[in-house]
PDB file of C-alpha atoms in Angstrom:
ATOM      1  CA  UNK A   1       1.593 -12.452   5.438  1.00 88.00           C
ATOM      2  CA  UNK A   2       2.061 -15.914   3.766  1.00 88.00           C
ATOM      3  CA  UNK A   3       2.042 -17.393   7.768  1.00 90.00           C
ATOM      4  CA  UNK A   4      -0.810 -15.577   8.682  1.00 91.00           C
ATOM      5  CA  UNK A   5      -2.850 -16.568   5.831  1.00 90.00           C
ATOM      6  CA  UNK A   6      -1.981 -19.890   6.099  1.00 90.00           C
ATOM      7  CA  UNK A   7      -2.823 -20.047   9.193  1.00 90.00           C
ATOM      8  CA  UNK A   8      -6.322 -18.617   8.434  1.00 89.00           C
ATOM      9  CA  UNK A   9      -6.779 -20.858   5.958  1.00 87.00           C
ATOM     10  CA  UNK A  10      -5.902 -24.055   7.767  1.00 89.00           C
ATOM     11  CA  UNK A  11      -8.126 -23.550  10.371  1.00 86.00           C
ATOM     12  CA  UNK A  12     -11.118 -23.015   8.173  1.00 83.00           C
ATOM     13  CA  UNK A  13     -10.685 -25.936   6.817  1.00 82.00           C
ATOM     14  CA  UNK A  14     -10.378 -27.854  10.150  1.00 78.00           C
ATOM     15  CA  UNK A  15      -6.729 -28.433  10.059  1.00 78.00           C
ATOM     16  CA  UNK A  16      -5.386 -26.467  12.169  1.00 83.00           C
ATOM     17  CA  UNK A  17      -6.975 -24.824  16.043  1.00 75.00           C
ATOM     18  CA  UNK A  18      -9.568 -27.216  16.065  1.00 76.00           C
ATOM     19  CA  UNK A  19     -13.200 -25.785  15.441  1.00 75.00           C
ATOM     20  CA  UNK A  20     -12.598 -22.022  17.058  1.00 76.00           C
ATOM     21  CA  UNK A  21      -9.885 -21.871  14.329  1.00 80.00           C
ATOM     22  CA  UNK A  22     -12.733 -21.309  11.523  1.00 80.00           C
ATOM     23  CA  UNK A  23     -13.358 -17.882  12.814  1.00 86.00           C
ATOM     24  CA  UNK A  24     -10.053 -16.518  12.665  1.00 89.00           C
ATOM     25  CA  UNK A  25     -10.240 -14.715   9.867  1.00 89.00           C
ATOM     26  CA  UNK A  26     -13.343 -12.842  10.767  1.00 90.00           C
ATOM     27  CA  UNK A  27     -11.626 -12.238  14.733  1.00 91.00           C
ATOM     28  CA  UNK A  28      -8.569 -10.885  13.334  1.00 92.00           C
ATOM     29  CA  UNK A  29     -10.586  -8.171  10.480  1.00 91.00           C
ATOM     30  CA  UNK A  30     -12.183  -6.822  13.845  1.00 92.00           C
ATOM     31  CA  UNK A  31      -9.121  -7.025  16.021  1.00 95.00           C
ATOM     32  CA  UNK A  32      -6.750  -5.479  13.224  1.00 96.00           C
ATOM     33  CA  UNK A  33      -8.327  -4.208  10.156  1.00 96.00           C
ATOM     34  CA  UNK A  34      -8.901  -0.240   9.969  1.00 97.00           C
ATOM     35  CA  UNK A  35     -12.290   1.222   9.927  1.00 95.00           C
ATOM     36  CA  UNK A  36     -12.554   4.222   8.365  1.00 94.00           C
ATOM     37  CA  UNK A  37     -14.283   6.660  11.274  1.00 95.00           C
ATOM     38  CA  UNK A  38     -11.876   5.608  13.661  1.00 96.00           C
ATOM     39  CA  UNK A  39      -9.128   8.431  13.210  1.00 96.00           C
ATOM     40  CA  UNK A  40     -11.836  10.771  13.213  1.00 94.00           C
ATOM     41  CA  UNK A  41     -13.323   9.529  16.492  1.00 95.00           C
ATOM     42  CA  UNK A  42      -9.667   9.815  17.837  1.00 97.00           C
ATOM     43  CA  UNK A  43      -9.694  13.509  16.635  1.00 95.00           C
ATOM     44  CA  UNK A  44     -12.797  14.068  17.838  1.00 95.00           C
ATOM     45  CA  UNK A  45     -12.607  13.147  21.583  1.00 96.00           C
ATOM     46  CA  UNK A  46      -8.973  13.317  21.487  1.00 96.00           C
ATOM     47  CA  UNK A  47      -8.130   9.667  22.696  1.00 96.00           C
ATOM     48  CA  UNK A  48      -5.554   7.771  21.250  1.00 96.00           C
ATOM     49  CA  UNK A  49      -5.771   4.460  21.759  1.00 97.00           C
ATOM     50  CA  UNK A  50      -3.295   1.798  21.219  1.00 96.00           C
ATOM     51  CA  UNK A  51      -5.677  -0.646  19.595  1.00 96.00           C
ATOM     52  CA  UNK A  52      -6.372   2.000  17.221  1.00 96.00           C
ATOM     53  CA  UNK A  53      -3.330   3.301  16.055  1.00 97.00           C
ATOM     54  CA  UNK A  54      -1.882  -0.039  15.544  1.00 97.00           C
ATOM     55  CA  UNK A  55      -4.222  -0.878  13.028  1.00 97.00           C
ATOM     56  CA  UNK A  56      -2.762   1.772  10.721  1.00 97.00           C
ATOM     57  CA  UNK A  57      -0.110  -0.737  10.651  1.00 97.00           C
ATOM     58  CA  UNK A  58      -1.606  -4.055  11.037  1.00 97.00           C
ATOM     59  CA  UNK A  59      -4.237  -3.541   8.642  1.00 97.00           C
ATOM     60  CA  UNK A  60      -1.964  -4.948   5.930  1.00 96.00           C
ATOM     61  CA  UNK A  61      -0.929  -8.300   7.275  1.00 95.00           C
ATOM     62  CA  UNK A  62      -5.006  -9.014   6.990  1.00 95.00           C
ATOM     63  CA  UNK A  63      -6.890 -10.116   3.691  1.00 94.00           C
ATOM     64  CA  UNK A  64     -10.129 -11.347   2.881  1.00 90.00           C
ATOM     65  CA  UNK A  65      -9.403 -14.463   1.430  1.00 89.00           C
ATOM     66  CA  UNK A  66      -6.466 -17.110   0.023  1.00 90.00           C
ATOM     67  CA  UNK A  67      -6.605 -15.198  -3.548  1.00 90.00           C
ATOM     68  CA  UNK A  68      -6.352 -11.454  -1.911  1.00 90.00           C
ATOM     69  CA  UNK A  69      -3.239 -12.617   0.403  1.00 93.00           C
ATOM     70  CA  UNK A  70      -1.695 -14.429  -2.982  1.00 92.00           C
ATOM     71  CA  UNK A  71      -1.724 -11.629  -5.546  1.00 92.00           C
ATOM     72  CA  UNK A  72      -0.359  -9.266  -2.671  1.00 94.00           C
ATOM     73  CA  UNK A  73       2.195 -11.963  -1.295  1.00 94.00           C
ATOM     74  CA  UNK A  74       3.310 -11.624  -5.067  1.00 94.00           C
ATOM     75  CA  UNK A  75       3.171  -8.285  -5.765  1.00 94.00           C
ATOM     76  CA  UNK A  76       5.067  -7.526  -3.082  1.00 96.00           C
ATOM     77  CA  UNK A  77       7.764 -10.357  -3.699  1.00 95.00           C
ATOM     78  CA  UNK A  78       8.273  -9.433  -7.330  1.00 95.00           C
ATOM     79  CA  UNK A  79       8.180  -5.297  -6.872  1.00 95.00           C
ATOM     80  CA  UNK A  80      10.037  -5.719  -3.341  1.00 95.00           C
ATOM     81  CA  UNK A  81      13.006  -7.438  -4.893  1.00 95.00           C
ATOM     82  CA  UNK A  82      13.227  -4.851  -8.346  1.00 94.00           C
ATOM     83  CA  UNK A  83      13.175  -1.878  -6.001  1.00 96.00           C
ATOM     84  CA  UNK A  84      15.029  -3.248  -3.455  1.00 95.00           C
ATOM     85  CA  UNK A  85      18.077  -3.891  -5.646  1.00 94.00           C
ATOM     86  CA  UNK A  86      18.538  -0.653  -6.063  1.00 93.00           C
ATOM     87  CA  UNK A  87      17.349   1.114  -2.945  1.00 94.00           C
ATOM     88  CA  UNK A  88      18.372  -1.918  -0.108  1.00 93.00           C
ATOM     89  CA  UNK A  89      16.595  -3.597   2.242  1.00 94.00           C
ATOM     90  CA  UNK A  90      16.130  -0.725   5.053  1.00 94.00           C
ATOM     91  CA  UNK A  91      14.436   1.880   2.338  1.00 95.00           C
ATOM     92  CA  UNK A  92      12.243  -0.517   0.949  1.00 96.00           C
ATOM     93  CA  UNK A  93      10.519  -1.460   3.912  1.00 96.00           C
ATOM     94  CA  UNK A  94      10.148   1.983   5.122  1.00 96.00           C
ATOM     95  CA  UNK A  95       8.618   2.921   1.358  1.00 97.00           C
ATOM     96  CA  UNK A  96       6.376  -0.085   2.201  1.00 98.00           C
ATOM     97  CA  UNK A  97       5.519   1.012   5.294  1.00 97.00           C
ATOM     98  CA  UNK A  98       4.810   4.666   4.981  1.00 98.00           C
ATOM     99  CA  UNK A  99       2.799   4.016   1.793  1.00 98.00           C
ATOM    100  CA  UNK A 100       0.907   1.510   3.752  1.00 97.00           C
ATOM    101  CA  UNK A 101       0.672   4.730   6.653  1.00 98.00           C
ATOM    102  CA  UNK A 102      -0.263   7.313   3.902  1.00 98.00           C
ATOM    103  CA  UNK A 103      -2.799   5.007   2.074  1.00 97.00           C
ATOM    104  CA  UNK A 104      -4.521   4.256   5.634  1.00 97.00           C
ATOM    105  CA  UNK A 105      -4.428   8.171   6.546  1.00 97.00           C
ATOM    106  CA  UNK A 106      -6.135   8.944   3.074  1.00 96.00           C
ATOM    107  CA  UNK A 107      -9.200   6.125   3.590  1.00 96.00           C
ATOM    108  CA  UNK A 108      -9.772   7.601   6.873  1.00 95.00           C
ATOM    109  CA  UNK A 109      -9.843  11.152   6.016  1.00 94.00           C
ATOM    110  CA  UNK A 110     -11.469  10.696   2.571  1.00 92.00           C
ATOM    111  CA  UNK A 111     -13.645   7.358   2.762  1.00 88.00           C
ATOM    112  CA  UNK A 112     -17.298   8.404   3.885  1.00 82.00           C
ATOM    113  CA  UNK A 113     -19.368   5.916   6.278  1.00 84.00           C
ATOM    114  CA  UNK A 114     -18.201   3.377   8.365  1.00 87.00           C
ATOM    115  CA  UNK A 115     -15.991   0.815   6.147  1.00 92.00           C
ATOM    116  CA  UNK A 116     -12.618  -1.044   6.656  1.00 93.00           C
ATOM    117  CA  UNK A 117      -9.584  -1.270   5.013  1.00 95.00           C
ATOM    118  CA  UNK A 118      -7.527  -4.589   4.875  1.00 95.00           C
ATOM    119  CA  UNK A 119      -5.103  -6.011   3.012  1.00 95.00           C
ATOM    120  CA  UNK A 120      -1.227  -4.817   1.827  1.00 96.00           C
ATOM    121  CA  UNK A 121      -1.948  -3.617  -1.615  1.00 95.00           C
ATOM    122  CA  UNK A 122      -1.506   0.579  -0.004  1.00 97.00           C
ATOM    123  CA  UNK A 123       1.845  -0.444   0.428  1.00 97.00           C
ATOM    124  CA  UNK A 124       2.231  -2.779  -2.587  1.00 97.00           C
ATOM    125  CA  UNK A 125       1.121   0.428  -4.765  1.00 96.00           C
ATOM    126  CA  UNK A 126       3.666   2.214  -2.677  1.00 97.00           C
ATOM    127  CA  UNK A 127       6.243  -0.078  -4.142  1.00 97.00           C
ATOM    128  CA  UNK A 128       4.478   0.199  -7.224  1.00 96.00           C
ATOM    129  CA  UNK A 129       5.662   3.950  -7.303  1.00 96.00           C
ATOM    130  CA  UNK A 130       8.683   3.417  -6.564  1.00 96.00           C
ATOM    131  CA  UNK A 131       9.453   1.294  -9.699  1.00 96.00           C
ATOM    132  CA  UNK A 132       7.771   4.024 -11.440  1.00 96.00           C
ATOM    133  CA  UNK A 133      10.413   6.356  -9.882  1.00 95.00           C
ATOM    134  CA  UNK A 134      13.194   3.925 -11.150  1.00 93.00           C
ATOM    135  CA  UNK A 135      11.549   4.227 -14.809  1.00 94.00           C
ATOM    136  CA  UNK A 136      10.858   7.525 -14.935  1.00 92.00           C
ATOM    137  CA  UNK A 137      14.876   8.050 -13.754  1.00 90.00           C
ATOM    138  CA  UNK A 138      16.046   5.245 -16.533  1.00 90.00           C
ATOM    139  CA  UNK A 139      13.554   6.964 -19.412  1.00 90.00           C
ATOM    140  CA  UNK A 140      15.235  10.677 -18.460  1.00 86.00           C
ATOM    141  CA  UNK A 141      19.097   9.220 -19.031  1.00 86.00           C
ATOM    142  CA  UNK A 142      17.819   7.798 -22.309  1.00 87.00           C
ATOM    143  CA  UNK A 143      16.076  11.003 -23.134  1.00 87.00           C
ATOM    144  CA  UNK A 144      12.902   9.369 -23.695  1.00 88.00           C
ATOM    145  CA  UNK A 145       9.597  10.266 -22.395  1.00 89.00           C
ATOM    146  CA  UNK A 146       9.257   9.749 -19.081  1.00 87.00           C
ATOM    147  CA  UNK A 147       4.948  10.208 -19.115  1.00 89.00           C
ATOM    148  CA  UNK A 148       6.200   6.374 -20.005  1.00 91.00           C
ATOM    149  CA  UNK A 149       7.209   5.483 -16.589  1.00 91.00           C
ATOM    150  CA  UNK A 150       3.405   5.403 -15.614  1.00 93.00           C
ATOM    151  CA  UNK A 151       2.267   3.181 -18.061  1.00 90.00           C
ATOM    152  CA  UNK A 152       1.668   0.412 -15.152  1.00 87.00           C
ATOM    153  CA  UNK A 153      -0.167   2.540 -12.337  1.00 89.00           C
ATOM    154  CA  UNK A 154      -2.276   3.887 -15.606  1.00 88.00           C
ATOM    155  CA  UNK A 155      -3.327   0.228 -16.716  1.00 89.00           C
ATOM    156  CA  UNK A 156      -3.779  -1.041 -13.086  1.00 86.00           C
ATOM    157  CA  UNK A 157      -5.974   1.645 -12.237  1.00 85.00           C
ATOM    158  CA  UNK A 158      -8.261   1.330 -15.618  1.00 85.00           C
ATOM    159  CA  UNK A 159      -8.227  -2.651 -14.079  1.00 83.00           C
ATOM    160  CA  UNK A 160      -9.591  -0.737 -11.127  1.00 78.00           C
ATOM    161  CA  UNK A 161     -12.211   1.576 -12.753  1.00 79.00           C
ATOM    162  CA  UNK A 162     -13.699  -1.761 -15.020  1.00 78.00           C
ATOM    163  CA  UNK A 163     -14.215  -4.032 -11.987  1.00 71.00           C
ATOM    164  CA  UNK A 164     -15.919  -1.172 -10.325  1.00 68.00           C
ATOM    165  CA  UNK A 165     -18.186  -0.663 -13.344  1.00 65.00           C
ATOM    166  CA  UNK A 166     -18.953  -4.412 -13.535  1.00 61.00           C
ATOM    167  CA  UNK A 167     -18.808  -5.641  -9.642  1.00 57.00           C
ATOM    168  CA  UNK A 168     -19.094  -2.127  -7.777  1.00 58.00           C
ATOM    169  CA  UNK A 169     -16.200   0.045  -7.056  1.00 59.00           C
ATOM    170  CA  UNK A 170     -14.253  -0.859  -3.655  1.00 74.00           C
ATOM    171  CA  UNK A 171     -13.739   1.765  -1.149  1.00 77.00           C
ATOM    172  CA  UNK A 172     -10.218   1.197  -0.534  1.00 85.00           C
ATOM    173  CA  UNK A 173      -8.848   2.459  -3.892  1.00 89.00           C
ATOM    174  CA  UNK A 174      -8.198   5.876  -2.514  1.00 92.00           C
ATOM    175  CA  UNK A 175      -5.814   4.099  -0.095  1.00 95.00           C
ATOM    176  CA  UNK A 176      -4.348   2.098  -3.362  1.00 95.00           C
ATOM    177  CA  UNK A 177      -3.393   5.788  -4.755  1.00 95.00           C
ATOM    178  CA  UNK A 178      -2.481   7.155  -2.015  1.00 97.00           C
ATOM    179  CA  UNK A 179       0.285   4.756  -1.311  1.00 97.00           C
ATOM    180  CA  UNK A 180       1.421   5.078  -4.888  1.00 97.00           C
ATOM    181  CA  UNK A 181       1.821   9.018  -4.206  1.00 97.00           C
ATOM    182  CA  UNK A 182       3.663   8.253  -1.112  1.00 98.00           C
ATOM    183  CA  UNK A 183       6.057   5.925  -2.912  1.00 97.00           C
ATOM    184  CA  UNK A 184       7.080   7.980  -5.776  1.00 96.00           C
ATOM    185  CA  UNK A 185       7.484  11.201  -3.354  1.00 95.00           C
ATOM    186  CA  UNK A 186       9.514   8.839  -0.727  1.00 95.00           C
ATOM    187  CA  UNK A 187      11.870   7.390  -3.885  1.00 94.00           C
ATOM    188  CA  UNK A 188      13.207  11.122  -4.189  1.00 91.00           C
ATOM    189  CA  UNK A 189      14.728  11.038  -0.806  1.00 90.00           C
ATOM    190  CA  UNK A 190      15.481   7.167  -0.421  1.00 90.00           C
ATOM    191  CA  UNK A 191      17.031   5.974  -3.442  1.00 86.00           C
ATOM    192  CA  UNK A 192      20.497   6.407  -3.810  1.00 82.00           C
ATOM    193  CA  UNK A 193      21.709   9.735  -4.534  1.00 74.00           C
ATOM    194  CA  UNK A 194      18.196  11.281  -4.021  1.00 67.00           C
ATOM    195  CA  UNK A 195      18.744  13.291  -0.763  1.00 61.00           C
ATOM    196  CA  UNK A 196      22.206  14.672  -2.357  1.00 67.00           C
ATOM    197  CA  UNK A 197      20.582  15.211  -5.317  1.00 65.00           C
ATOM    198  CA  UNK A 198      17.541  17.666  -3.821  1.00 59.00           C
ATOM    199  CA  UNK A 199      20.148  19.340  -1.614  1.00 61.00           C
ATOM    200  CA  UNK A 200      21.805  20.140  -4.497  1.00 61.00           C
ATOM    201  CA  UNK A 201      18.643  21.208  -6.679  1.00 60.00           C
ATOM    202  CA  UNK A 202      18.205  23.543  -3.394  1.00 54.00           C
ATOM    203  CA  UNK A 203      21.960  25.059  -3.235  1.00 63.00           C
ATOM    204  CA  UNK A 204      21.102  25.633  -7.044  1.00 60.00           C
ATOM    205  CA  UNK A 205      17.971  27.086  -6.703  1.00 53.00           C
TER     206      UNK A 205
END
């Protein structure tokens, strides 16, 4: 992400690529960002394309601008190395990942009109939930409250709701919560302990 947005913003600022490098922001939103009817044009008329379903992917590694690539590049460095510590390297990503999946699935499905989703916050909010998991876990050893352990996706969506009342509220939020869900779910099964743990919930149910 860091590379890419470099990259982008070298080049509009003539350093980098020489003059065609100024629209390479702009020709990689088209080429990778996610618009919002196409998974139901691909359910529709039941073509698959690869273009298409590598933007469900893709769509994260793409941001609007220096500021929206820096807050995510941090996001995810800070949350990524918390949750990581605990879960490894292999579960993160795939929490990263598969929020980033979920979060695209839910703009398409639920997002009217044609709009696009960039940008890796879906799977930053995935990561999000994941140290909400780890809280809620910590707060039930302590015998605390656990309603505590959502104290940060609470205040970050409020953040959400006032920007939207004072600047108009972005489409892609649905994608922001939606990769939170998928996070928390995926911590049950990918942190340490959690598949053994549900198998024997199950065996005890």
């Amino acid at each position: 992400m860091v590379g890419i947005e470099a990259a982008f913003t070298l080049g509009a600022r003539g350093l980098l690529g020489g003059p065609g490098a100024v629209g390479w922001r702009l020709a990689a939103f088209e080429s990778y960002g996610l618009n919002s009817e196409m998974l139901g044009w691909m359910m529709a008329t039941g073509n698959w394309p690869a273009d298409f379903l590598k933007r469900f992917v893709t769509y994260q590694f793409v941001h609007g601008s220096f500021t929206h690539a820096l807050f995510a590049a941090v996001m995810l460095l800070a949350l990524g190395k918390m949750v990581g510590e605990v879960f490894g390297a292999a579960a993160t990503l795939g929490v990263f990942f598969v929020s980033g999946l979920v979060g695209a699935l839910a703009f398409s499905l639920f997002v009217p009109g044609s709009n696009w989703l960039i940008g890796a916050f879906p799977g930053v909010y995935g990561l999000i939930g994941a140290f909400t998991y780890l809280l809620w876990m910590r707060l039930g050893q302590l015998g605390e409250r656990q309603v505590r352990a959502f104290t940060l996706i609470g205040v970050l969506l409020l953040l959400q709701l006032v920007f939207g009342v004072f600047f108009g509220m972005r489409t892609d939020w649905l994608a922001d919560v939606a990769g939170f869900v998928a996070g928390f779910v995926m911590s049950f099964f990918v942190s340490p302990g959690g598949w053994s743990r549900i198998r024997a919930r199950l065996r005890h149910d």
